[in-house]
Short mmCIF file of C-alpha atoms and ligand atoms in Angstrom, two decimals:
data_model
loop_
_atom_site.label_atom_id
_atom_site.label_comp_id
_atom_site.label_asym_id
_atom_site.label_seq_id
_atom_site.Cartn_x
_atom_site.Cartn_y
_atom_site.Cartn_z
CA UNK A 1 -22.64 5.76 -8.61
CA UNK A 2 -21.10 4.35 -5.43
CA UNK A 3 -20.27 0.65 -5.51
CA UNK A 4 -21.38 -1.81 -2.85
CA UNK A 5 -20.07 -5.35 -2.92
CA UNK A 6 -20.92 -8.23 -0.62
CA UNK A 7 -19.84 -11.82 -0.11
CA UNK A 8 -22.06 -14.45 1.47
CA UNK A 9 -21.74 -14.34 5.21
CA UNK A 10 -20.17 -17.65 6.05
CA UNK A 11 -21.51 -20.18 8.50
CA UNK A 12 -19.37 -20.47 11.58
CA UNK A 13 -19.97 -24.20 11.95
CA UNK A 14 -16.69 -24.91 10.17
CA UNK A 15 -13.36 -23.23 9.55
CA UNK A 16 -12.69 -21.22 6.41
CA UNK A 17 -11.57 -23.18 3.35
CA UNK A 18 -10.50 -22.25 -0.16
CA UNK A 19 -14.11 -22.12 -1.39
CA UNK A 20 -14.84 -19.27 1.02
CA UNK A 21 -11.46 -17.77 0.25
CA UNK A 22 -12.14 -17.72 -3.49
CA UNK A 23 -15.35 -15.69 -3.16
CA UNK A 24 -13.75 -13.33 -0.70
CA UNK A 25 -10.63 -12.79 -2.80
CA UNK A 26 -12.73 -12.16 -5.92
CA UNK A 27 -14.76 -9.65 -3.94
CA UNK A 28 -11.60 -8.01 -2.71
CA UNK A 29 -10.18 -7.78 -6.22
CA UNK A 30 -13.39 -6.18 -7.44
CA UNK A 31 -13.54 -3.77 -4.52
CA UNK A 32 -9.93 -2.75 -5.01
CA UNK A 33 -10.48 -2.38 -8.75
CA UNK A 34 -13.39 0.00 -8.23
CA UNK A 35 -11.48 1.99 -5.63
CA UNK A 36 -8.62 2.35 -8.12
CA UNK A 37 -11.05 3.70 -10.67
CA UNK A 38 -11.95 6.35 -8.11
CA UNK A 39 -15.40 4.92 -7.38
CA UNK A 40 -16.56 5.20 -3.79
CA UNK A 41 -16.70 1.60 -2.61
CA UNK A 42 -18.04 -0.35 0.33
CA UNK A 43 -17.06 -4.00 0.68
CA UNK A 44 -18.94 -6.08 3.23
CA UNK A 45 -18.24 -9.59 4.43
CA UNK A 46 -19.01 -11.39 7.66
CA UNK A 47 -20.30 -14.46 9.44
CA UNK A 48 -23.69 -16.15 9.72
CA UNK A 49 -23.93 -17.33 13.30
CA UNK A 50 -27.42 -18.55 14.15
CA UNK A 51 -29.07 -21.87 13.54
CA UNK A 52 -29.07 -25.51 14.40
CA UNK A 53 -25.87 -26.38 12.57
CA UNK A 54 -23.88 -23.83 14.50
CA UNK A 55 -25.36 -25.00 17.81
CA UNK A 56 -24.38 -28.53 16.97
CA UNK A 57 -20.85 -27.57 16.02
CA UNK A 58 -20.46 -25.73 19.33
CA UNK A 59 -21.74 -28.79 21.16
CA UNK A 60 -19.23 -30.97 19.32
CA UNK A 61 -16.43 -28.57 20.19
CA UNK A 62 -17.57 -28.66 23.81
CA UNK A 63 -17.90 -24.89 24.00
CA UNK A 64 -20.70 -22.53 24.97
CA UNK A 65 -22.22 -21.37 21.70
CA UNK A 66 -21.27 -17.71 22.15
CA UNK A 67 -17.68 -18.55 22.80
CA UNK A 68 -17.67 -20.88 19.85
CA UNK A 69 -19.10 -18.34 17.38
CA UNK A 70 -16.68 -15.69 18.63
CA UNK A 71 -13.81 -18.02 18.00
CA UNK A 72 -14.76 -19.13 14.48
CA UNK A 73 -15.86 -15.66 13.43
CA UNK A 74 -12.47 -14.32 14.52
CA UNK A 75 -10.82 -17.07 12.53
CA UNK A 76 -12.62 -15.91 9.39
CA UNK A 77 -11.51 -12.35 10.02
CA UNK A 78 -7.90 -13.42 10.58
CA UNK A 79 -7.98 -15.49 7.43
CA UNK A 80 -9.17 -12.53 5.36
CA UNK A 81 -6.57 -10.30 6.95
CA UNK A 82 -3.86 -12.78 6.11
CA UNK A 83 -5.05 -12.86 2.50
CA UNK A 84 -4.89 -9.07 2.22
CA UNK A 85 -8.64 -8.74 1.98
CA UNK A 86 -9.61 -5.09 2.31
CA UNK A 87 -13.19 -5.39 3.60
CA UNK A 88 -14.73 -2.16 4.86
CA UNK A 89 -16.92 -3.86 7.42
CA UNK A 90 -17.29 -7.32 8.89
CA UNK A 91 -20.79 -8.13 9.97
CA UNK A 92 -21.88 -10.76 12.47
CA UNK A 93 -25.51 -11.82 12.65
CA UNK A 94 -25.26 -12.01 16.45
CA UNK A 95 -24.51 -8.26 16.66
CA UNK A 96 -27.35 -6.32 18.26
CA UNK A 97 -27.55 -3.82 15.35
CA UNK A 98 -28.24 -6.68 13.00
CA UNK A 99 -30.78 -8.32 15.30
CA UNK A 100 -32.67 -5.03 15.50
CA UNK A 101 -32.83 -4.65 11.73
CA UNK A 102 -34.10 -8.20 11.29
CA UNK A 103 -36.85 -7.63 13.84
CA UNK A 104 -37.76 -4.30 12.30
CA UNK A 105 -38.10 -5.79 8.82
CA UNK A 106 -40.06 -8.74 10.16
CA UNK A 107 -42.49 -6.37 11.89
CA UNK A 108 -42.87 -4.27 8.80
CA UNK A 109 -43.58 -7.23 6.51
CA UNK A 110 -45.89 -8.74 9.13
CA UNK A 111 -47.87 -5.52 9.46
CA UNK A 112 -48.14 -5.29 5.70
CA UNK A 113 -49.84 -8.69 5.75
CA UNK A 114 -47.08 -10.61 4.00
CA UNK A 115 -46.29 -12.81 6.99
CA UNK A 116 -49.01 -15.18 8.20
CA UNK A 117 -49.35 -18.07 10.64
CA UNK A 118 -50.12 -21.52 9.32
CA UNK A 119 -49.43 -25.19 9.43
CA UNK A 120 -47.13 -26.94 7.07
CA UNK A 121 -46.06 -30.50 6.60
CA UNK A 122 -43.15 -31.27 4.38
CA UNK A 123 -39.79 -32.86 3.81
CA UNK A 124 -37.19 -31.16 5.91
CA UNK A 125 -33.42 -31.38 5.62
CA UNK A 126 -31.82 -30.56 8.96
CA UNK A 127 -28.47 -29.97 7.26
CA UNK A 128 -29.92 -27.24 5.02
CA UNK A 129 -32.41 -26.14 7.65
CA UNK A 130 -35.14 -25.95 5.07
CA UNK A 131 -38.11 -27.77 3.59
CA UNK A 132 -37.69 -29.41 0.21
CA UNK A 133 -40.20 -30.06 -2.54
CA UNK A 134 -40.19 -33.59 -3.98
CA UNK A 135 -38.97 -32.28 -7.30
CA UNK A 136 -35.99 -30.58 -5.73
CA UNK A 137 -34.67 -33.87 -4.33
CA UNK A 138 -32.27 -36.09 -6.20
CA UNK A 139 -33.23 -39.74 -5.91
CA UNK A 140 -35.25 -38.82 -2.83
CA UNK A 141 -32.19 -37.29 -1.17
CA UNK A 142 -31.19 -33.74 -0.34
CA UNK A 143 -28.91 -32.81 -3.28
CA UNK A 144 -26.45 -31.15 -0.93
CA UNK A 145 -26.25 -33.52 2.03
CA UNK A 146 -27.16 -36.75 0.24
CA UNK A 147 -29.47 -37.63 3.12
CA UNK A 148 -33.15 -38.47 3.08
CA UNK A 149 -35.14 -35.53 4.47
CA UNK A 150 -37.48 -36.05 7.42
CA UNK A 151 -41.22 -35.48 7.20
CA UNK A 152 -42.08 -32.66 9.56
CA UNK A 153 -45.40 -31.04 10.35
CA UNK A 154 -45.66 -27.97 12.50
CA UNK A 155 -47.20 -24.57 12.93
CA UNK A 156 -45.05 -21.75 11.68
CA UNK A 157 -44.96 -18.32 10.16
CA UNK A 158 -44.86 -17.95 6.40
CA UNK A 159 -43.71 -15.21 4.09
CA UNK A 160 -46.16 -14.67 1.24
CA UNK A 161 -43.46 -15.12 -1.38
CA UNK A 162 -45.89 -16.51 -3.95
CA UNK A 163 -47.39 -13.07 -4.25
CA UNK A 164 -44.20 -11.73 -5.80
CA UNK A 165 -43.57 -14.45 -8.35
CA UNK A 166 -45.05 -12.49 -11.28
CA UNK A 167 -43.20 -9.35 -10.31
CA UNK A 168 -39.92 -11.25 -10.06
CA UNK A 169 -40.32 -12.89 -13.46
CA UNK A 170 -41.10 -9.52 -15.06
CA UNK A 171 -38.14 -7.94 -13.32
CA UNK A 172 -35.77 -10.61 -14.57
CA UNK A 173 -37.14 -10.20 -18.08
CA UNK A 174 -36.62 -6.44 -17.89
CA UNK A 175 -33.04 -6.72 -16.61
CA UNK A 176 -31.58 -9.71 -18.40
CA UNK A 177 -28.13 -9.47 -16.84
CA UNK A 178 -29.38 -8.86 -13.32
CA UNK A 179 -28.31 -12.41 -12.48
CA UNK A 180 -25.06 -13.26 -14.20
CA UNK A 181 -23.57 -15.28 -15.83
CA UNK A 182 -26.63 -16.11 -17.90
CA UNK A 183 -26.72 -19.82 -17.07
CA UNK A 184 -27.80 -18.96 -13.52
CA UNK A 185 -30.46 -16.56 -14.69
CA UNK A 186 -31.81 -19.37 -16.86
CA UNK A 187 -31.83 -21.70 -13.89
CA UNK A 188 -33.84 -19.22 -11.84
CA UNK A 189 -36.30 -18.55 -14.65
CA UNK A 190 -36.80 -22.29 -15.14
CA UNK A 191 -37.51 -22.68 -11.43
CA UNK A 192 -40.00 -19.84 -11.54
CA UNK A 193 -41.96 -21.55 -14.32
CA UNK A 194 -43.55 -23.67 -11.57
CA UNK A 195 -45.78 -22.05 -8.96
CA UNK A 196 -43.72 -20.46 -6.20
CA UNK A 197 -44.69 -21.54 -2.70
CA UNK A 198 -44.70 -19.35 0.35
CA UNK A 199 -41.59 -19.47 2.48
CA UNK A 200 -41.62 -20.83 5.99
CA UNK A 201 -39.66 -18.22 7.93
CA UNK A 202 -39.79 -19.41 11.52
CA UNK A 203 -38.73 -22.29 13.70
CA UNK A 204 -40.33 -23.07 17.04
CA UNK A 205 -38.06 -21.98 19.82
CA UNK A 206 -38.39 -25.26 21.64
CA UNK A 207 -36.63 -26.87 18.66
CA UNK A 208 -34.18 -24.08 17.94
CA UNK A 209 -33.12 -21.68 20.68
CA UNK A 210 -30.18 -20.10 18.85
CA UNK A 211 -31.88 -17.55 16.63
CA UNK A 212 -33.55 -14.15 16.51
CA UNK A 213 -36.99 -14.14 18.21
CA UNK A 214 -39.90 -13.01 16.08
CA UNK A 215 -40.97 -9.58 17.33
CA UNK A 216 -44.62 -10.59 17.12
CA UNK A 217 -44.36 -14.08 18.63
CA UNK A 218 -41.71 -14.94 21.19
CA UNK A 219 -42.35 -18.65 20.80
CA UNK A 220 -40.58 -18.56 17.47
CA UNK A 221 -37.21 -17.56 16.05
CA UNK A 222 -36.58 -16.55 12.43
CA UNK A 223 -35.47 -19.02 9.89
CA UNK A 224 -31.77 -18.72 9.01
CA UNK A 225 -32.27 -17.12 5.60
CA UNK A 226 -34.57 -14.34 6.75
CA UNK A 227 -31.94 -13.54 9.34
CA UNK A 228 -28.87 -13.95 7.13
CA UNK A 229 -29.93 -12.14 3.97
CA UNK A 230 -30.78 -9.00 5.88
CA UNK A 231 -27.08 -8.58 6.72
CA UNK A 232 -26.78 -6.85 3.37
CA UNK A 233 -29.00 -4.07 4.72
CA UNK A 234 -27.95 -4.02 8.37
CA UNK A 235 -24.31 -3.89 7.28
CA UNK A 236 -25.04 -0.49 5.73
CA UNK A 237 -26.90 0.89 8.72
CA UNK A 238 -30.38 0.39 7.22
CA UNK A 239 -32.84 2.09 7.42
CA UNK A 240 -31.53 5.50 8.43
CA UNK A 241 -27.78 5.20 7.98
CA UNK A 242 -25.98 7.37 5.44
CA UNK A 243 -24.19 4.24 4.22
CA UNK A 244 -27.47 2.67 3.23
CA UNK A 245 -28.58 5.70 1.25
CA UNK A 246 -25.27 6.04 -0.50
CA UNK A 247 -24.39 2.43 -1.23
CA UNK A 248 -27.58 0.44 -1.55
CA UNK A 249 -28.32 1.79 -5.06
CA UNK A 250 -24.99 0.28 -6.16
CA UNK A 251 -25.41 -3.13 -4.51
CA UNK A 252 -23.67 -6.14 -6.07
CA UNK A 253 -23.85 -9.55 -4.44
CA UNK A 254 -21.25 -12.22 -5.01
CA UNK A 255 -22.12 -15.85 -4.25
CA UNK A 256 -21.52 -19.40 -5.47
CA UNK A 257 -24.18 -21.49 -7.14
CA UNK A 258 -25.06 -23.34 -3.91
CA UNK A 259 -27.04 -20.41 -2.59
CA UNK A 260 -28.56 -19.18 -5.83
CA UNK A 261 -32.18 -19.74 -4.85
CA UNK A 262 -32.15 -17.81 -1.57
CA UNK A 263 -30.37 -14.91 -3.26
CA UNK A 264 -32.28 -14.88 -6.53
CA UNK A 265 -35.74 -15.64 -5.16
CA UNK A 266 -36.11 -15.18 -1.40
CA UNK A 267 -34.01 -12.05 -1.23
CA UNK A 268 -35.54 -9.91 -4.00
CA UNK A 269 -39.06 -10.84 -2.90
CA UNK A 270 -38.18 -10.03 0.71
CA UNK A 271 -36.84 -6.66 -0.41
CA UNK A 272 -39.95 -6.02 -2.44
CA UNK A 273 -42.18 -6.82 0.53
CA UNK A 274 -40.09 -4.57 2.78
CA UNK A 275 -40.32 -1.73 0.27
CA UNK A 276 -36.61 -1.69 -0.58
CA UNK A 277 -35.33 -1.36 -4.15
CA UNK A 278 -33.76 -4.48 -5.65
CA UNK A 279 -29.97 -4.86 -5.75
CA UNK A 280 -28.07 -4.16 -8.98
CA UNK A 281 -26.55 -7.55 -9.72
CA UNK A 282 -26.32 -11.06 -8.41
CA UNK A 283 -23.02 -12.55 -9.55
CA UNK A 284 -22.73 -16.30 -9.28
CA UNK A 285 -19.64 -18.42 -9.54
CA UNK A 286 -19.06 -22.16 -9.69
CA UNK A 287 -17.44 -24.58 -7.29
CA UNK A 288 -13.87 -25.54 -6.70
CA UNK A 289 -13.70 -29.31 -6.96
CA UNK A 290 -11.02 -31.53 -5.58
CA UNK A 291 -9.62 -34.55 -7.40
CA UNK A 292 -11.93 -36.67 -5.23
CA UNK A 293 -14.94 -34.49 -6.12
CA UNK A 294 -16.50 -32.28 -3.49
CA UNK A 295 -14.43 -30.69 -0.75
CA UNK A 296 -15.75 -31.91 2.57
CA UNK A 297 -14.71 -32.47 6.13
CA UNK A 298 -15.61 -36.14 5.95
CA UNK A 299 -13.40 -36.69 2.90
CA UNK A 300 -10.58 -34.93 4.73
CA UNK A 301 -9.71 -32.87 1.64
CA UNK A 302 -10.51 -29.41 2.92
CA UNK A 303 -7.79 -26.95 1.97
CA UNK A 304 -6.95 -24.29 4.54
CA UNK A 305 -6.32 -21.02 2.71
CA UNK A 306 -3.94 -19.73 5.38
CA UNK A 307 -1.73 -22.79 5.08
CA UNK A 308 -1.77 -22.42 1.31
CA UNK A 309 -0.80 -18.77 1.46
CA UNK A 310 1.94 -19.46 3.99
CA UNK A 311 3.40 -22.10 1.72
CA UNK A 312 3.04 -20.45 -1.70
CA UNK A 313 2.57 -16.76 -0.97
CA UNK A 314 -0.59 -14.68 -0.57
CA UNK A 315 -0.44 -13.06 -4.00
CA UNK A 316 0.42 -16.33 -5.67
CA UNK A 317 -2.78 -17.86 -4.31
CA UNK A 318 -4.84 -14.80 -5.20
CA UNK A 319 -3.48 -14.80 -8.73
CA UNK A 320 -4.20 -18.50 -9.10
CA UNK A 321 -7.81 -18.09 -7.96
CA UNK A 322 -8.52 -15.37 -10.48
CA UNK A 323 -6.52 -16.80 -13.36
CA UNK A 324 -7.64 -20.38 -13.08
CA UNK A 325 -11.40 -20.29 -12.55
CA UNK A 326 -13.73 -19.07 -15.26
CA UNK A 327 -16.31 -17.16 -13.28
CA UNK A 328 -19.52 -19.16 -13.33
CA UNK A 329 -17.97 -22.56 -14.07
CA UNK A 330 -16.55 -25.19 -11.74
CA UNK A 331 -12.79 -25.63 -11.62
CA UNK A 332 -10.42 -28.27 -10.34
CA UNK A 333 -8.16 -27.33 -7.48
CA UNK A 334 -4.74 -28.90 -7.16
CA UNK A 335 -1.42 -27.80 -5.77
CA UNK A 336 0.21 -29.02 -8.97
CA UNK A 337 -1.88 -26.54 -10.98
CA UNK A 338 -1.05 -23.79 -8.49
CA UNK A 339 2.66 -24.56 -8.71
CA UNK A 340 2.55 -24.65 -12.50
CA UNK A 341 0.92 -21.20 -12.61
CA UNK A 342 3.42 -19.77 -10.14
CA UNK A 343 6.42 -21.07 -12.03
CA UNK A 344 5.23 -20.31 -15.55
CA UNK A 345 3.28 -17.07 -15.22
CA UNK A 346 4.78 -15.46 -12.14
CA UNK A 347 8.37 -16.62 -11.77
CA UNK A 348 9.12 -16.97 -15.49
CA UNK A 349 7.08 -14.51 -17.48
CA UNK A 350 6.49 -11.64 -15.09
CA UNK A 351 9.27 -12.16 -12.55
CA UNK A 352 11.96 -12.49 -15.18
CA UNK A 353 10.74 -9.52 -17.18
CA UNK A 354 10.88 -7.39 -14.08
CA UNK A 355 14.26 -8.64 -12.91
CA UNK A 356 15.87 -8.37 -16.34
CA UNK A 357 14.60 -4.86 -16.95
CA UNK A 358 15.62 -3.58 -13.54
CA UNK A 359 19.01 -5.21 -13.73
CA UNK A 360 19.70 -3.64 -17.15
CA UNK A 361 18.57 -0.25 -15.87
CA UNK A 362 21.06 -0.56 -13.02
CA UNK A 363 23.82 -1.97 -15.16
CA UNK A 364 23.58 0.55 -18.01
CA UNK A 365 21.91 3.58 -16.42
CA UNK A 366 22.90 3.50 -12.72
CA UNK A 367 19.34 2.74 -11.64
CA UNK A 368 17.83 5.93 -13.02
CA UNK A 369 14.89 6.10 -15.43
CA UNK A 370 16.42 7.27 -18.73
CA UNK A 371 14.70 9.86 -20.95
CA UNK A 372 13.19 8.27 -24.06
CA UNK A 373 14.39 9.40 -27.47
CA UNK A 374 12.29 9.55 -30.62
CA UNK A 375 10.38 6.26 -30.71
CA UNK A 376 10.79 3.85 -33.58
CA UNK A 377 8.06 1.56 -34.90
CA UNK A 378 8.89 -1.22 -32.40
CA UNK A 379 8.64 1.22 -29.52
CA UNK A 380 5.35 2.63 -30.76
CA UNK A 381 4.08 -0.92 -30.94
CA UNK A 382 4.83 -1.36 -27.26
CA UNK A 383 2.85 1.74 -26.32
CA UNK A 384 -0.02 0.70 -28.57
CA UNK A 385 -0.02 -2.83 -27.13
CA UNK A 386 -0.18 -1.38 -23.62
CA UNK A 387 -3.16 0.75 -24.52
CA UNK A 388 -5.04 -2.05 -26.23
CA UNK A 389 -4.32 -4.43 -23.39
CA UNK A 390 -5.45 -1.95 -20.75
CA UNK A 391 -8.66 -1.17 -22.64
CA UNK A 392 -9.48 -4.89 -22.70
CA UNK A 393 -8.46 -5.40 -19.09
CA UNK A 394 -10.67 -2.54 -17.93
CA UNK A 395 -13.55 -4.06 -19.80
CA UNK A 396 -13.07 -7.70 -18.79
CA UNK A 397 -12.32 -7.19 -15.12
CA UNK A 398 -15.58 -5.60 -13.96
CA UNK A 399 -17.44 -8.03 -16.23
CA UNK A 400 -16.01 -10.81 -14.01
CA UNK A 401 -13.91 -12.19 -16.87
CA UNK A 402 -10.79 -12.45 -14.76
CA UNK A 403 -8.95 -15.16 -16.70
CA UNK A 404 -9.45 -13.18 -19.90
CA UNK A 405 -8.28 -9.93 -18.29
CA UNK A 406 -5.18 -11.61 -16.92
CA UNK A 407 -4.45 -13.50 -20.12
CA UNK A 408 -4.47 -10.14 -21.96
CA UNK A 409 -2.08 -8.71 -19.40
CA UNK A 410 0.19 -11.71 -19.87
CA UNK A 411 0.11 -11.22 -23.65
CA UNK A 412 1.54 -7.80 -23.00
CA UNK A 413 4.18 -9.30 -20.72
CA UNK A 414 5.04 -11.64 -23.60
CA UNK A 415 5.21 -8.64 -25.92
CA UNK A 416 7.73 -6.92 -23.64
CA UNK A 417 9.81 -10.08 -23.31
CA UNK A 418 9.99 -10.33 -27.12
CA UNK A 419 10.79 -6.63 -27.34
CA UNK A 420 13.85 -7.22 -25.17
CA UNK A 421 15.01 -10.03 -27.42
CA UNK A 422 14.39 -7.97 -30.58
CA UNK A 423 16.07 -4.81 -29.34
CA UNK A 424 18.92 -6.64 -27.56
CA UNK A 425 19.79 -3.84 -25.12
CA UNK A 426 23.07 -5.63 -24.29
CA UNK A 427 24.16 -5.07 -27.91
CA UNK A 428 23.10 -1.42 -27.86
CA UNK A 429 25.09 -0.96 -24.65
CA UNK A 430 28.25 -1.90 -26.46
CA UNK A 431 28.02 1.02 -28.86
CA UNK A 432 28.26 4.61 -27.69
CA UNK A 433 26.30 5.91 -30.73
CA UNK A 434 23.32 3.79 -29.63
CA UNK A 435 23.07 5.45 -26.22
CA UNK A 436 19.83 7.28 -27.08
CA UNK A 437 18.40 4.11 -28.53
CA UNK A 438 19.22 2.22 -25.35
CA UNK A 439 17.56 4.98 -23.30
CA UNK A 440 14.44 4.64 -25.41
CA UNK A 441 14.27 0.86 -25.12
CA UNK A 442 14.84 0.89 -21.36
CA UNK A 443 12.26 3.63 -20.92
CA UNK A 444 9.64 1.66 -22.84
CA UNK A 445 10.32 -1.41 -20.75
CA UNK A 446 10.09 0.48 -17.47
CA UNK A 447 6.97 2.31 -18.55
CA UNK A 448 5.44 -1.00 -19.60
CA UNK A 449 6.22 -2.38 -16.15
CA UNK A 450 4.48 0.60 -14.61
CA UNK A 451 1.30 -0.30 -16.51
CA UNK A 452 1.59 -3.89 -15.38
CA UNK A 453 2.06 -2.92 -11.73
CA UNK A 454 -0.84 -0.47 -11.93
CA UNK A 455 -3.27 -3.08 -13.23
CA UNK A 456 -2.13 -5.90 -10.99
CA UNK A 457 -2.89 -4.07 -7.75
CA UNK A 458 -6.41 -5.49 -7.30
CA UNK A 459 -5.19 -9.03 -7.88
CA UNK A 460 -1.79 -8.97 -6.17
CA UNK A 461 -1.75 -5.92 -3.92
CA UNK A 462 1.49 -6.74 -2.11
CA UNK A 463 3.47 -7.62 -5.22
CA UNK A 464 2.11 -4.68 -7.21
CA UNK A 465 3.33 -2.38 -4.47
CA UNK A 466 6.76 -4.04 -4.50
CA UNK A 467 6.92 -3.55 -8.26
CA UNK A 468 5.93 0.06 -7.91
CA UNK A 469 8.57 0.56 -5.21
CA UNK A 470 11.24 -0.89 -7.47
CA UNK A 471 10.09 1.55 -10.14
CA UNK A 472 10.63 4.34 -7.62
CA UNK A 473 6.94 5.18 -7.36
CA UNK A 474 5.55 3.39 -4.32
CA UNK A 475 1.93 4.10 -3.46
CA UNK A 476 2.05 7.32 -5.48
CA UNK A 477 1.53 5.20 -8.59
CA UNK A 478 -2.15 4.99 -7.66
CA UNK A 479 -2.60 8.61 -6.60
CA UNK A 480 -4.94 9.22 -9.51
CA UNK A 481 -7.83 7.20 -10.91
CA UNK A 482 -6.62 4.25 -12.95
CA UNK A 483 -7.74 5.76 -16.26
CA UNK A 484 -5.34 8.68 -15.67
CA UNK A 485 -2.55 6.48 -14.35
CA UNK A 486 -2.76 4.58 -17.62
CA UNK A 487 -1.46 7.32 -19.90
CA UNK A 488 1.66 6.35 -21.80
CA UNK A 489 4.71 8.33 -20.69
CA UNK A 490 3.76 9.21 -17.12
CA UNK A 491 6.92 7.58 -15.78
CA UNK A 492 9.26 10.50 -15.17
CA UNK A 493 12.79 10.27 -16.53
CA UNK A 494 15.40 10.90 -13.86
CA UNK A 495 13.48 8.99 -11.20
CA UNK A 496 15.51 6.60 -9.09
CA UNK A 497 14.80 2.88 -9.34
CA UNK A 498 15.20 0.55 -6.40
CA UNK A 499 16.72 -2.89 -6.21
CA UNK A 500 14.63 -5.57 -4.61
CA UNK A 501 14.51 -9.32 -4.12
CA UNK A 502 12.93 -11.57 -6.74
CA UNK A 503 9.20 -10.96 -6.82
CA UNK A 504 8.11 -14.55 -7.30
CA UNK A 505 10.57 -17.27 -6.33
CA UNK A 506 10.24 -20.50 -8.26
CA UNK A 507 8.61 -23.40 -6.46
CA UNK A 508 11.06 -26.27 -6.68
CA UNK A 509 10.28 -29.97 -6.71
CA UNK A 510 7.35 -29.95 -9.13
N1 MSP B 601 -24.46 -18.67 5.57
C1 MSP B 601 -24.83 -19.00 4.25
C2 MSP B 601 -24.84 -17.78 3.36
C3 MSP B 601 -25.70 -16.66 3.82
S1 MSP B 601 -25.53 -15.27 2.80
C4 MSP B 601 -26.76 -14.24 3.25
C5 MSP B 601 -23.84 -19.99 3.65
N2 MSP B 601 -22.65 -20.07 4.24
S2 MSP B 601 -21.46 -21.05 3.75
O1 MSP B 601 -20.45 -20.95 4.76
O2 MSP B 601 -21.94 -22.34 3.44
O3 MSP B 601 -20.86 -20.37 2.49
C6 MSP B 601 -21.31 -20.65 1.19
C7 MSP B 601 -20.42 -19.91 0.23
O4 MSP B 601 -19.04 -20.28 0.42
C8 MSP B 601 -20.64 -20.17 -1.25
O5 MSP B 601 -21.73 -19.46 -1.80
C9 MSP B 601 -19.32 -19.71 -1.81
O6 MSP B 601 -19.23 -18.33 -1.75
C10 MSP B 601 -18.36 -20.30 -0.81
N3 MSP B 601 -18.02 -21.68 -1.13
C11 MSP B 601 -18.17 -22.75 -0.30
N4 MSP B 601 -17.63 -23.85 -0.92
C12 MSP B 601 -17.16 -23.52 -2.14
C13 MSP B 601 -16.47 -24.21 -3.15
N5 MSP B 601 -16.16 -25.49 -3.07
N6 MSP B 601 -16.10 -23.51 -4.24
C14 MSP B 601 -16.37 -22.18 -4.36
N7 MSP B 601 -17.02 -21.51 -3.42
C15 MSP B 601 -17.47 -22.15 -2.31
O7 MSP B 601 -24.19 -20.63 2.67
#
């Protein structure tokens, strides 16, 4: 089945930070991984551009709102480009194709009787642009903005979400890993134990001009979520586009825990009402925390991912993201932790293994891949370790267990480093009668490196390509689906190796 992966579309009221970058890099790694397996893949990201918050930010910046959203949206795109993010499409909610889809779906749901007009009074958080129930507040405050919501009463349109509560609960029970990891499924199920209220889906235009007008009442615009969530359909050319038909059945959404409810409750019920099949999986990760707690503009601790990548390297940051955060749990961000990972895992373990192996191949075999002789037990252990590692990696990675997948890969790197010490190629090189043995050891090391480069491509695309170039393979390494690439012995003897600079320079001044 084709694979469709989405990130949240980010609000353009603020510049991209490492929280956004984490989700987008994870999505990129997953998209690249599926492409390498030979699965047809579509990776969508984009920007969420309507709403009060965006209007306000434009006002603060002293710019007309259109100019402002163009600017910040472009900044998101540039940031993803600079992080080697291989999105297939970048959607903007202000694009006319998207606006049309939103209006079409609104009309359809309205005609089906699932959107009605009514009056509602409730506690409204302007920051979140939504009504809160008493029980959702923490100490009477919005849990996100830490501000007391305002009581607001007005006439609006409502989506009959309550009607789909039973269906949603049954669906979740039938597909227990639909929302993963499990802790988030449990959270959703717990929330659904209480009666589900209908969702207010409009805002009066006099209060909010910057939104998509309701097709059946020009006095109103749609509420941000009804607009934003539909990007996942409009981005595929819904309803008639070939992309929609091909990719929607393989839809996977990636989000952080902050927007669990809209994705796990509003979105599937909206889809149900619109007559669209549910997505395959909702995959929810935790939050990056700073030493001071939450990352926020007011605390002045927002980390700019472009600055980080410029300072430490794109792949270094990507590796850190995937290696450091257990998907689903919060993690602490610090430059000290990033530096430690770079120096220990990248410069020492992987960088040294690569440099030592290549330098021995040049020193003893003129930079040509030697033909392996009959393998001894230690050599067979290397091949077996590669196979076991790859089997685990291929299982962990799509299951979002990135730290585990990478830890397994690094065990293999450790294995190869020990193999060098055990076999002591420098001793073999001293004795002519050990020439075949030296060939065999060097071959096993180079072939091991090929496996490492092959598997690291989704995580560190630039560095994996450099590794493959040094092995004399370049992009051809990934000419076949990963499962075929990972057959022991595919590295051809006689192939020329290439010298290159150190892959991962040490970061000094820890
Ligand atoms: N526009 C909505 C989403 C609409 S999707 C149909 C929105 N935008 S947002 O700009 O606030 O982005 C929220 C997302 O940014 C999170 O779900 C997560 O992907 C990412 N993150 C923001 N801060 C984060 C951390 N501190 N840590 C990890 N991810 C974070 O909500």
